[in-house]
Structures are given as C-alpha cells and as structure tokens.
Amino acid sequence: MSDPYGDIDFDEITENTGLAPDEIKCLKVCFDLFDTKKVEFLSADDLGEIMRAMGFRPTEEELKELLLEIDEDGSGEIEFGEFCQLCATFLVEDPDMETMKRELKDAFRIYDKEGLGYITTETLRGLIGELLAPLTEEELEGILEELDEDGSGSMDFDEFCEMMMTKQE
C-alpha cells in the first residue's frame, strides 16, 4: 500500500491555508471520495454539491466568487491544493478553542476587577440577576449553587469557561 499522502506538499499547503497536517490529511480523504474518476481534480460544476456534502452552506454567489478565487488557471478543474484553499476559507470561520479561550479570558477580566483570578459569588449574583432577569431569589440561589460546584463562594476561570461554553437548554 503506497502512502496516500505521499505526493502532498504539506508545507506549501499549510503556508497557503494555515491548515494543520492532520486537517490536510482529512481533506485529502474527502477529496479522494469526491474524485470518483480518480483524475486528481474535482470538477468546478460539482463544487456546490461537494461543499454542501462537507457541511458548508455557500450561496451560489459565494460559490462563483470562490471559484474565481480558487481556480486560478481557469481550467474548471480544482486540484487538491486549490481544494484545500477552498475548504480553509470555510474552516477558518469557526473560532477555534484558542480564540474562544482568549475571548472568555477578556470577559472574565471584566468581572474579576481586582485581578484575583476568580469572580466572587456576589459579583456573579449581580451578573446573573441582570442577564436572566426576572429571577426569584430561590432561582438565583439555585443557579449560583449549580455554578459554584466546589462551594468555594467564587468562580475561577475554568468554572467560568465551563459555564460560558455549556449550551443552555
């Protein structure tokens, strides 16, 4: 079995797209699935279908623009490198964990006014009271108890992240 990734120039693709090698390998698997004729390129006509199959939802307008941008030689054929660039534009739009953590850290700092590394339950009480108003005193206490899992009377950054990243039902 030959190396399915043998002819990929990872460095060049990473430089052009910012994609990590494991993301590139994943895209190669997708590319090969769509390249049913094994011709080493995908037809520009199939682009919309391919993108939708991968969970992206480009409009017809976006597809036209992408194609103009990606299919540099105007061949109507999308080679693997071009495919990676195409997918990267969609993959990069989702904020990664690092970005989310950074944004949460900034939000945390706003409430951790003294820079102690935690938010007191009192500060939290005010915050939740504002965000989820109107709440009864019991509801507010219930939420605070749930959030302050260790009963410390404060919330550290990790607890804060967990709270912010948990999808509300």
PDB file of C-alpha atoms in Angstrom:
ATOM      1  CA  MET A   1       0.000   0.000   0.000  1.00  0.00           C
ATOM      2  CA  SER A   2       1.572   3.270  -1.088  1.00  0.00           C
ATOM      3  CA  ASP A   3       1.369   6.355   1.113  1.00  0.00           C
ATOM      4  CA  PRO A   4      -1.902   8.119   0.175  1.00  0.00           C
ATOM      5  CA  TYR A   5      -0.346  11.398   1.354  1.00  0.00           C
ATOM      6  CA  GLY A   6       2.988  10.853  -0.376  1.00  0.00           C
ATOM      7  CA  ASP A   7       2.550  13.457  -3.083  1.00  0.00           C
ATOM      8  CA  ILE A   8       1.167  16.192  -0.845  1.00  0.00           C
ATOM      9  CA  ASP A   9       3.377  19.196  -0.160  1.00  0.00           C
ATOM     10  CA  PHE A  10       2.182  19.776   3.407  1.00  0.00           C
ATOM     11  CA  ASP A  11       4.469  22.768   3.988  1.00  0.00           C
ATOM     12  CA  GLU A  12       3.222  24.601   0.931  1.00  0.00           C
ATOM     13  CA  ILE A  13      -0.441  23.924   1.710  1.00  0.00           C
ATOM     14  CA  THR A  14      -0.007  24.919   5.361  1.00  0.00           C
ATOM     15  CA  GLU A  15       1.719  28.118   4.261  1.00  0.00           C
ATOM     16  CA  ASN A  16      -1.101  28.955   1.821  1.00  0.00           C
ATOM     17  CA  THR A  17      -4.021  27.961   4.040  1.00  0.00           C
ATOM     18  CA  GLY A  18      -2.951  27.834   7.681  1.00  0.00           C
ATOM     19  CA  LEU A  19      -4.278  24.270   7.874  1.00  0.00           C
ATOM     20  CA  ALA A  20      -2.575  21.725  10.122  1.00  0.00           C
ATOM     21  CA  PRO A  21      -1.219  18.493   8.583  1.00  0.00           C
ATOM     22  CA  ASP A  22      -3.986  16.386  10.145  1.00  0.00           C
ATOM     23  CA  GLU A  23      -6.605  18.743   8.655  1.00  0.00           C
ATOM     24  CA  ILE A  24      -4.902  18.431   5.266  1.00  0.00           C
ATOM     25  CA  LYS A  25      -4.964  14.624   5.521  1.00  0.00           C
ATOM     26  CA  CYS A  26      -8.648  14.768   6.398  1.00  0.00           C
ATOM     27  CA  LEU A  27      -9.313  16.971   3.348  1.00  0.00           C
ATOM     28  CA  LYS A  28      -7.314  14.543   1.172  1.00  0.00           C
ATOM     29  CA  VAL A  29      -9.653  11.748   2.241  1.00  0.00           C
ATOM     30  CA  CYS A  30     -12.647  13.947   1.336  1.00  0.00           C
ATOM     31  CA  PHE A  31     -11.029  14.952  -1.953  1.00  0.00           C
ATOM     32  CA  ASP A  32     -10.417  11.320  -2.888  1.00  0.00           C
ATOM     33  CA  LEU A  33     -14.020  10.421  -2.043  1.00  0.00           C
ATOM     34  CA  PHE A  34     -15.308  13.121  -4.381  1.00  0.00           C
ATOM     35  CA  ASP A  35     -12.731  12.347  -7.064  1.00  0.00           C
ATOM     36  CA  THR A  36     -14.718   9.311  -8.184  1.00  0.00           C
ATOM     37  CA  LYS A  37     -12.993   9.141 -11.592  1.00  0.00           C
ATOM     38  CA  LYS A  38      -9.564   9.230  -9.885  1.00  0.00           C
ATOM     39  CA  VAL A  39      -8.405  12.060 -12.160  1.00  0.00           C
ATOM     40  CA  GLU A  40      -6.705  14.060  -9.358  1.00  0.00           C
ATOM     41  CA  PHE A  41      -9.070  17.010  -9.705  1.00  0.00           C
ATOM     42  CA  LEU A  42     -12.682  17.871  -8.994  1.00  0.00           C
ATOM     43  CA  SER A  43     -14.995  19.495 -11.497  1.00  0.00           C
ATOM     44  CA  ALA A  44     -15.925  23.094 -10.777  1.00  0.00           C
ATOM     45  CA  ASP A  45     -19.504  22.122 -11.608  1.00  0.00           C
ATOM     46  CA  ASP A  46     -19.618  19.787  -8.614  1.00  0.00           C
ATOM     47  CA  LEU A  47     -18.293  22.389  -6.219  1.00  0.00           C
ATOM     48  CA  GLY A  48     -21.626  23.319  -4.592  1.00  0.00           C
ATOM     49  CA  GLU A  49     -22.551  19.703  -4.059  1.00  0.00           C
ATOM     50  CA  ILE A  50     -19.134  18.912  -2.578  1.00  0.00           C
ATOM     51  CA  MET A  51     -19.199  21.869  -0.195  1.00  0.00           C
ATOM     52  CA  ARG A  52     -22.713  21.001   0.988  1.00  0.00           C
ATOM     53  CA  ALA A  53     -21.731  17.368   1.475  1.00  0.00           C
ATOM     54  CA  MET A  54     -18.957  18.595   3.778  1.00  0.00           C
ATOM     55  CA  GLY A  55     -21.423  20.588   5.853  1.00  0.00           C
ATOM     56  CA  PHE A  56     -20.670  24.027   4.408  1.00  0.00           C
ATOM     57  CA  ARG A  57     -23.542  26.130   3.122  1.00  0.00           C
ATOM     58  CA  PRO A  58     -22.216  28.512   0.479  1.00  0.00           C
ATOM     59  CA  THR A  59     -24.661  30.602  -1.556  1.00  0.00           C
ATOM     60  CA  GLU A  60     -24.483  30.471  -5.371  1.00  0.00           C
ATOM     61  CA  GLU A  61     -22.851  33.896  -5.217  1.00  0.00           C
ATOM     62  CA  GLU A  62     -20.202  32.690  -2.752  1.00  0.00           C
ATOM     63  CA  LEU A  63     -19.532  29.660  -4.947  1.00  0.00           C
ATOM     64  CA  LYS A  64     -18.938  31.848  -8.010  1.00  0.00           C
ATOM     65  CA  GLU A  65     -16.574  34.105  -6.073  1.00  0.00           C
ATOM     66  CA  LEU A  66     -14.757  31.146  -4.546  1.00  0.00           C
ATOM     67  CA  LEU A  67     -14.315  29.528  -7.904  1.00  0.00           C
ATOM     68  CA  LEU A  68     -12.865  32.680  -9.445  1.00  0.00           C
ATOM     69  CA  GLU A  69     -10.514  32.946  -6.492  1.00  0.00           C
ATOM     70  CA  ILE A  70      -9.525  29.276  -6.272  1.00  0.00           C
ATOM     71  CA  ASP A  71      -9.457  28.070  -9.869  1.00  0.00           C
ATOM     72  CA  GLU A  72      -6.533  30.330 -10.722  1.00  0.00           C
ATOM     73  CA  ASP A  73      -5.773  28.748 -14.066  1.00  0.00           C
ATOM     74  CA  GLY A  74      -9.448  28.899 -15.072  1.00  0.00           C
ATOM     75  CA  SER A  75      -9.391  25.228 -16.036  1.00  0.00           C
ATOM     76  CA  GLY A  76     -12.688  24.402 -14.341  1.00  0.00           C
ATOM     77  CA  GLU A  77     -10.682  21.738 -12.520  1.00  0.00           C
ATOM     78  CA  ILE A  78      -9.985  22.000  -8.816  1.00  0.00           C
ATOM     79  CA  GLU A  79      -6.716  20.327  -7.872  1.00  0.00           C
ATOM     80  CA  PHE A  80      -6.041  19.200  -4.295  1.00  0.00           C
ATOM     81  CA  GLY A  81      -4.093  22.340  -3.331  1.00  0.00           C
ATOM     82  CA  GLU A  82      -6.939  24.515  -4.591  1.00  0.00           C
ATOM     83  CA  PHE A  83      -9.445  22.319  -2.763  1.00  0.00           C
ATOM     84  CA  CYS A  84      -7.538  22.884   0.488  1.00  0.00           C
ATOM     85  CA  GLN A  85      -7.595  26.649  -0.009  1.00  0.00           C
ATOM     86  CA  LEU A  86     -11.292  26.480  -0.684  1.00  0.00           C
ATOM     87  CA  CYS A  87     -12.070  24.477   2.443  1.00  0.00           C
ATOM     88  CA  ALA A  88      -9.734  26.584   4.565  1.00  0.00           C
ATOM     89  CA  THR A  89     -11.842  29.676   3.894  1.00  0.00           C
ATOM     90  CA  PHE A  90     -14.776  27.872   5.498  1.00  0.00           C
ATOM     91  CA  LEU A  91     -12.868  26.061   8.236  1.00  0.00           C
ATOM     92  CA  VAL A  92     -11.185  29.225   9.461  1.00  0.00           C
ATOM     93  CA  GLU A  93     -14.508  30.989  10.018  1.00  0.00           C
ATOM     94  CA  ASP A  94     -15.286  28.832  13.046  1.00  0.00           C
ATOM     95  CA  PRO A  95     -13.464  30.266  16.026  1.00  0.00           C
ATOM     96  CA  ASP A  96     -11.020  27.748  17.388  1.00  0.00           C
ATOM     97  CA  MET A  97     -10.676  26.870  21.057  1.00  0.00           C
ATOM     98  CA  GLU A  98      -7.734  29.237  21.478  1.00  0.00           C
ATOM     99  CA  THR A  99      -9.714  32.215  20.212  1.00  0.00           C
ATOM    100  CA  MET A 100     -12.692  31.310  22.382  1.00  0.00           C
ATOM    101  CA  LYS A 101     -10.476  30.927  25.445  1.00  0.00           C
ATOM    102  CA  ARG A 102      -8.905  34.331  24.751  1.00  0.00           C
ATOM    103  CA  GLU A 103     -12.295  35.976  24.431  1.00  0.00           C
ATOM    104  CA  LEU A 104     -13.511  34.284  27.593  1.00  0.00           C
ATOM    105  CA  LYS A 105     -10.370  35.398  29.425  1.00  0.00           C
ATOM    106  CA  ASP A 106     -11.142  39.005  28.419  1.00  0.00           C
ATOM    107  CA  ALA A 107     -14.739  38.653  29.598  1.00  0.00           C
ATOM    108  CA  PHE A 108     -13.529  37.075  32.847  1.00  0.00           C
ATOM    109  CA  ARG A 109     -11.167  40.001  33.493  1.00  0.00           C
ATOM    110  CA  ILE A 110     -14.063  42.449  33.286  1.00  0.00           C
ATOM    111  CA  TYR A 111     -15.732  40.762  36.258  1.00  0.00           C
ATOM    112  CA  ASP A 112     -12.519  39.884  38.116  1.00  0.00           C
ATOM    113  CA  LYS A 113     -11.925  43.555  38.857  1.00  0.00           C
ATOM    114  CA  GLU A 114      -9.231  43.011  41.492  1.00  0.00           C
ATOM    115  CA  GLY A 115      -7.370  40.533  39.276  1.00  0.00           C
ATOM    116  CA  LEU A 116      -7.570  37.800  41.909  1.00  0.00           C
ATOM    117  CA  GLY A 117      -8.169  35.005  39.400  1.00  0.00           C
ATOM    118  CA  TYR A 118     -11.754  34.410  40.469  1.00  0.00           C
ATOM    119  CA  ILE A 119     -15.178  36.055  40.484  1.00  0.00           C
ATOM    120  CA  THR A 120     -16.988  36.201  43.799  1.00  0.00           C
ATOM    121  CA  THR A 121     -20.459  34.775  44.148  1.00  0.00           C
ATOM    122  CA  GLU A 122     -21.686  38.296  44.906  1.00  0.00           C
ATOM    123  CA  THR A 123     -20.355  39.607  41.584  1.00  0.00           C
ATOM    124  CA  LEU A 124     -21.840  36.572  39.878  1.00  0.00           C
ATOM    125  CA  ARG A 125     -25.175  37.147  41.604  1.00  0.00           C
ATOM    126  CA  GLY A 126     -25.363  40.640  40.103  1.00  0.00           C
ATOM    127  CA  LEU A 127     -24.290  39.421  36.693  1.00  0.00           C
ATOM    128  CA  ILE A 128     -26.766  36.533  36.520  1.00  0.00           C
ATOM    129  CA  GLY A 129     -29.508  38.668  38.012  1.00  0.00           C
ATOM    130  CA  GLU A 130     -29.015  41.138  35.130  1.00  0.00           C
ATOM    131  CA  LEU A 131     -28.634  38.533  32.396  1.00  0.00           C
ATOM    132  CA  LEU A 132     -31.521  36.300  33.382  1.00  0.00           C
ATOM    133  CA  ALA A 133     -33.894  38.809  34.974  1.00  0.00           C
ATOM    134  CA  PRO A 134     -36.517  38.464  36.274  1.00  0.00           C
ATOM    135  CA  LEU A 135     -35.500  35.717  38.694  1.00  0.00           C
ATOM    136  CA  THR A 136     -36.795  34.881  42.124  1.00  0.00           C
ATOM    137  CA  GLU A 137     -34.296  34.735  44.988  1.00  0.00           C
ATOM    138  CA  GLU A 138     -34.643  30.906  45.034  1.00  0.00           C
ATOM    139  CA  GLU A 139     -33.962  30.606  41.299  1.00  0.00           C
ATOM    140  CA  LEU A 140     -30.910  32.810  41.648  1.00  0.00           C
ATOM    141  CA  GLU A 141     -29.597  30.773  44.592  1.00  0.00           C
ATOM    142  CA  GLY A 142     -30.182  27.547  42.646  1.00  0.00           C
ATOM    143  CA  ILE A 143     -28.174  28.799  39.679  1.00  0.00           C
ATOM    144  CA  LEU A 144     -25.349  30.043  41.895  1.00  0.00           C
ATOM    145  CA  GLU A 145     -25.178  26.708  43.720  1.00  0.00           C
ATOM    146  CA  GLU A 146     -25.010  24.868  40.417  1.00  0.00           C
ATOM    147  CA  LEU A 147     -22.254  27.136  39.109  1.00  0.00           C
ATOM    148  CA  ASP A 148     -20.174  27.131  42.276  1.00  0.00           C
ATOM    149  CA  GLU A 149     -19.642  23.375  42.149  1.00  0.00           C
ATOM    150  CA  ASP A 150     -16.927  23.261  44.783  1.00  0.00           C
ATOM    151  CA  GLY A 151     -18.820  25.557  47.171  1.00  0.00           C
ATOM    152  CA  SER A 152     -15.889  27.965  47.380  1.00  0.00           C
ATOM    153  CA  GLY A 153     -18.120  31.052  47.135  1.00  0.00           C
ATOM    154  CA  SER A 154     -16.232  32.062  43.999  1.00  0.00           C
ATOM    155  CA  MET A 155     -15.786  31.001  40.404  1.00  0.00           C
ATOM    156  CA  ASP A 156     -12.344  30.536  38.875  1.00  0.00           C
ATOM    157  CA  PHE A 157     -11.533  30.863  35.190  1.00  0.00           C
ATOM    158  CA  ASP A 158     -12.078  27.172  34.400  1.00  0.00           C
ATOM    159  CA  GLU A 159     -15.514  27.168  36.039  1.00  0.00           C
ATOM    160  CA  PHE A 160     -16.291  30.382  34.146  1.00  0.00           C
ATOM    161  CA  CYS A 161     -15.283  28.796  30.806  1.00  0.00           C
ATOM    162  CA  GLU A 162     -17.381  25.758  31.551  1.00  0.00           C
ATOM    163  CA  MET A 163     -20.375  27.960  32.352  1.00  0.00           C
ATOM    164  CA  MET A 164     -19.964  30.063  29.213  1.00  0.00           C
ATOM    165  CA  MET A 165     -19.369  27.131  26.868  1.00  0.00           C
ATOM    166  CA  THR A 166     -22.228  24.985  28.120  1.00  0.00           C
ATOM    167  CA  LYS A 167     -25.142  25.290  25.747  1.00  0.00           C
ATOM    168  CA  GLN A 168     -28.254  26.467  27.558  1.00  0.00           C
ATOM    169  CA  GLU A 169     -31.128  24.051  27.077  1.00  0.00           C
TER     170      GLU A 169
END
